[in-house]
Coordinates of C-alpha atoms in Angstrom, one line a residue:
Chain A
X4 CA 0.1 0.0 0.0
X5 CA 2.6 2.9 -1.3
X6 CA 4.4 2.8 2.0
X7 CA 1.8 3.8 4.4
X8 CA 1.1 2.0 7.6
X9 CA -1.7 2.7 9.9
X10 CA -1.5 1.7 13.6
X11 CA -3.4 0.1 15.3
X12 CA -5.4 -1.8 12.8
X13 CA -8.2 -2.4 15.2
X14 CA -9.0 -0.6 18.5
X15 CA -11.8 -1.0 21.0
X16 CA -12.1 1.9 23.6
X17 CA -14.6 3.4 26.1
X18 CA -16.4 6.6 25.8
X19 CA -14.5 9.4 27.4
X20 CA -11.0 7.9 26.9
X21 CA -8.2 9.6 24.6
X22 CA -7.2 7.7 21.6
X23 CA -4.3 8.3 19.1
X24 CA -4.2 6.9 15.6
X25 CA -0.7 6.9 13.7
X26 CA -0.1 7.1 10.1
X27 CA 3.5 6.5 9.0
X28 CA 4.7 6.8 5.5
X29 CA 8.0 6.0 3.7
X30 CA 7.3 7.9 0.5
X31 CA 8.4 11.4 1.8
X32 CA 5.2 12.9 0.3
X33 CA 4.3 16.3 1.6
X34 CA 0.5 16.0 2.0
X35 CA -1.1 13.6 4.4
X36 CA -4.8 13.3 5.2
X37 CA -7.3 11.6 7.7
X38 CA -10.6 10.5 6.5
X39 CA -13.4 8.6 8.1
X40 CA -15.8 6.2 6.4
X41 CA -19.2 5.5 7.7
X42 CA -22.1 3.7 5.8
X43 CA -24.2 6.1 3.9
X44 CA -21.6 9.0 4.2
X45 CA -18.8 7.8 2.0
X46 CA -15.3 9.3 3.0
X47 CA -15.2 12.5 4.8
X48 CA -12.0 14.6 5.4
X49 CA -11.2 15.2 9.0
X50 CA -7.9 17.1 8.9
X51 CA -5.0 17.4 6.5
X52 CA -1.4 18.5 6.5
X53 CA 0.6 20.3 3.9
X54 CA 3.9 20.1 5.5
X55 CA 5.5 19.6 8.9
X56 CA 3.7 21.5 11.6
X57 CA 1.2 22.8 8.8
X58 CA -2.2 21.4 9.2
X59 CA -5.7 22.4 8.6
X60 CA -9.4 21.2 9.2
X61 CA -11.5 19.1 6.8
X62 CA -15.3 18.6 6.8
X63 CA -15.8 16.8 10.2
X64 CA -13.0 18.1 12.4
X65 CA -14.8 18.6 15.7
X66 CA -13.7 16.3 18.3
X67 CA -10.3 15.6 16.5
X68 CA -6.8 17.1 16.6
X69 CA -3.9 16.2 14.6
X70 CA 0.1 16.7 14.7
X71 CA 2.7 16.4 12.5
X72 CA 6.2 16.9 13.8
X73 CA 7.9 14.8 10.9
X74 CA 7.4 14.4 7.4
X75 CA 6.6 10.7 7.8
X76 CA 4.2 10.7 10.7
X77 CA 0.8 12.2 10.9
X78 CA -1.2 11.6 14.3
X79 CA -4.9 11.8 14.9
X80 CA -6.0 12.4 18.4
X81 CA -9.5 11.9 19.7
X82 CA -9.3 13.9 22.9
X83 CA -12.3 12.2 24.7
X84 CA -13.8 9.5 22.3
X85 CA -17.6 9.4 21.8
X86 CA -19.8 6.6 20.2
X87 CA -20.3 8.9 17.2
X88 CA -16.7 8.6 16.5
X89 CA -17.0 4.7 15.9
X90 CA -15.7 4.5 12.3
X91 CA -13.2 3.2 10.0
X92 CA -10.3 5.7 9.8
X93 CA -8.1 6.0 6.6
X94 CA -4.9 7.7 6.3
X95 CA -3.8 9.0 2.7
X96 CA -0.8 10.6 1.3
X97 CA -0.2 12.7 -1.8
X98 CA 2.9 14.0 -3.5
X99 CA 1.4 17.2 -4.6
X100 CA -1.7 19.4 -3.9
X101 CA -5.0 18.0 -5.0
X102 CA -3.4 15.2 -6.7
X103 CA -3.6 11.3 -6.7
X104 CA -4.0 9.9 -3.2
X105 CA -2.5 6.8 -1.7
X106 CA -4.5 5.2 0.9
X107 CA -3.5 3.1 4.1
X108 CA -5.4 0.0 5.1
X109 CA -7.4 1.6 7.7
X110 CA -8.0 1.4 11.3
X111 CA -11.3 0.0 12.6
X112 CA -12.0 2.1 15.8
X113 CA -15.0 1.1 18.0
X114 CA -15.9 3.3 21.0
X115 CA -18.2 1.7 23.5
Chain B
X8 CA -20.9 18.9 3.5
X9 CA -19.6 16.5 0.9
X10 CA -18.1 17.4 -2.5
X11 CA -19.9 14.7 -4.5
X12 CA -22.8 12.5 -4.8
X13 CA -22.7 9.4 -6.9
X14 CA -25.4 7.9 -8.9
X15 CA -26.8 5.1 -8.7
X16 CA -26.1 4.1 -5.0
X17 CA -25.7 0.5 -6.1
X18 CA -25.6 -1.1 -9.6
X19 CA -25.8 -5.0 -10.5
X20 CA -24.8 -6.1 -14.0
X21 CA -23.8 -9.4 -15.8
X22 CA -20.2 -9.9 -16.8
X23 CA -19.3 -8.4 -20.1
X24 CA -21.7 -5.5 -19.7
X25 CA -20.8 -1.9 -19.4
X26 CA -21.2 -0.1 -16.1
X27 CA -21.7 3.6 -15.8
X28 CA -21.4 5.7 -12.8
X29 CA -22.3 9.3 -12.3
X30 CA -20.8 12.0 -10.0
X31 CA -22.0 15.4 -9.2
X32 CA -20.0 17.9 -7.2
X33 CA -20.6 21.2 -5.6
X34 CA -17.7 23.4 -5.6
X35 CA -14.9 24.4 -8.0
X36 CA -12.4 21.7 -8.6
X37 CA -8.9 21.5 -10.2
X38 CA -9.4 17.8 -11.0
X39 CA -12.0 15.0 -10.4
X40 CA -10.5 11.6 -9.3
X41 CA -12.0 8.1 -9.4
X42 CA -11.2 5.6 -7.0
X43 CA -11.9 1.9 -6.4
X44 CA -12.5 0.1 -2.8
X45 CA -12.6 -3.4 -2.3
X46 CA -14.4 -4.6 0.7
X47 CA -12.5 -4.0 3.9
X48 CA -9.5 -2.2 1.9
X49 CA -8.3 1.2 1.4
X50 CA -9.2 3.2 -1.8
X51 CA -7.2 2.7 -5.0
X52 CA -6.6 5.5 -7.5
X53 CA -8.2 4.7 -10.9
X54 CA -7.9 7.8 -13.0
X55 CA -7.6 11.6 -12.7
X56 CA -9.1 14.1 -15.2
X57 CA -8.2 17.6 -14.9
X58 CA -10.7 20.6 -15.1
X59 CA -9.5 21.7 -18.6
X60 CA -10.1 18.1 -19.9
X61 CA -13.4 16.6 -21.2
X62 CA -12.7 12.9 -21.5
X63 CA -9.9 10.5 -20.5
X64 CA -9.3 6.9 -21.2
X65 CA -7.3 4.3 -19.3
X66 CA -7.8 0.6 -20.4
X67 CA -11.4 -0.3 -19.9
X68 CA -12.1 3.0 -18.1
X69 CA -13.5 6.0 -19.8
X70 CA -14.0 9.2 -17.7
X71 CA -15.9 12.3 -19.0
X72 CA -16.0 15.7 -17.1
X73 CA -18.7 18.4 -17.6
X74 CA -17.5 21.3 -15.7
X75 CA -20.6 23.5 -16.6
X76 CA -22.8 20.8 -15.1
X77 CA -20.4 20.0 -12.3
X78 CA -20.7 16.2 -13.2
X79 CA -18.4 13.4 -14.3
X80 CA -19.0 9.9 -15.4
X81 CA -17.0 6.7 -15.2
X82 CA -17.5 4.0 -17.7
X83 CA -16.2 0.5 -17.1
X84 CA -16.3 -1.6 -20.3
X85 CA -16.5 -5.2 -20.6
X86 CA -17.0 -5.6 -16.9
X87 CA -15.4 -8.7 -15.1
X88 CA -16.3 -10.3 -11.8
X89 CA -13.2 -8.7 -10.4
X90 CA -14.7 -5.1 -11.1
X91 CA -17.1 -5.9 -8.0
X92 CA -16.3 -2.9 -5.6
X93 CA -17.4 0.3 -4.5
X94 CA -16.3 3.3 -6.6
X95 CA -15.9 6.9 -5.3
X96 CA -15.3 10.1 -7.0
X97 CA -13.2 12.8 -5.4
X98 CA -13.0 16.5 -6.3
X99 CA -9.4 17.9 -6.0
X100 CA -9.0 21.4 -4.9
X101 CA -7.6 23.7 -2.4
X102 CA -5.0 21.3 -1.2
X103 CA -7.3 18.5 -0.6
X104 CA -9.7 15.7 -2.1
X105 CA -13.2 15.6 -0.8
X106 CA -15.3 12.5 -1.8
X107 CA -18.8 11.4 -2.6
X108 CA -20.8 8.7 -1.1
X109 CA -19.8 6.0 -3.6
X110 CA -21.4 3.5 -6.2
X111 CA -21.5 -0.1 -5.1
X112 CA -21.1 -2.2 -8.2
X113 CA -21.8 -5.9 -8.4
X114 CA -20.7 -7.8 -11.4
X115 CA -22.4 -11.2 -11.7
X116 CA -20.5 -13.9 -13.4

């Protein structure tokens, strides 16, 4: 999957706990993205990064924060997980703005 | 709100037939991208068409783009059972790609 690793692959957590998902790339691509996928909603953009320490909000950013301290790592944090954040989370990378995305294998997150 | 809406939501065809999926989008874009997703996997890029292009081909795929109607279509010719998947359109613009809700294609052998 184009040198993209998401961890963990599966996680079950309880409401109110903090959760951090990690996306690691070996492609040295500048752009990184976090999406969530839910039935009936397709993929929705949570946050994205256009460089180290440069991030911006997507369509559904409430309740999520991100950090990118190195080119290869993009972290997604749920400060206090809620059941509505149960979803499959995908990381994607791109070499250039607006261009072809390469996706990771996803993280299945269940918030009970 | 999401960028695009695919139509139909689901499509079932016989192997060998052609499959057409449509996508409408809301805001200005620099390009329109199509992706395939097999069950439980990440999305895989299929084809990208730029806003100044009207049609593009790649193997059995044909994509059209009508910027005046803010719509695109993906045609898969001579479908195969292996084409069974969900297909998503994504609008590329403003440093990001935003997606529609997808079309679920089933190709019956």
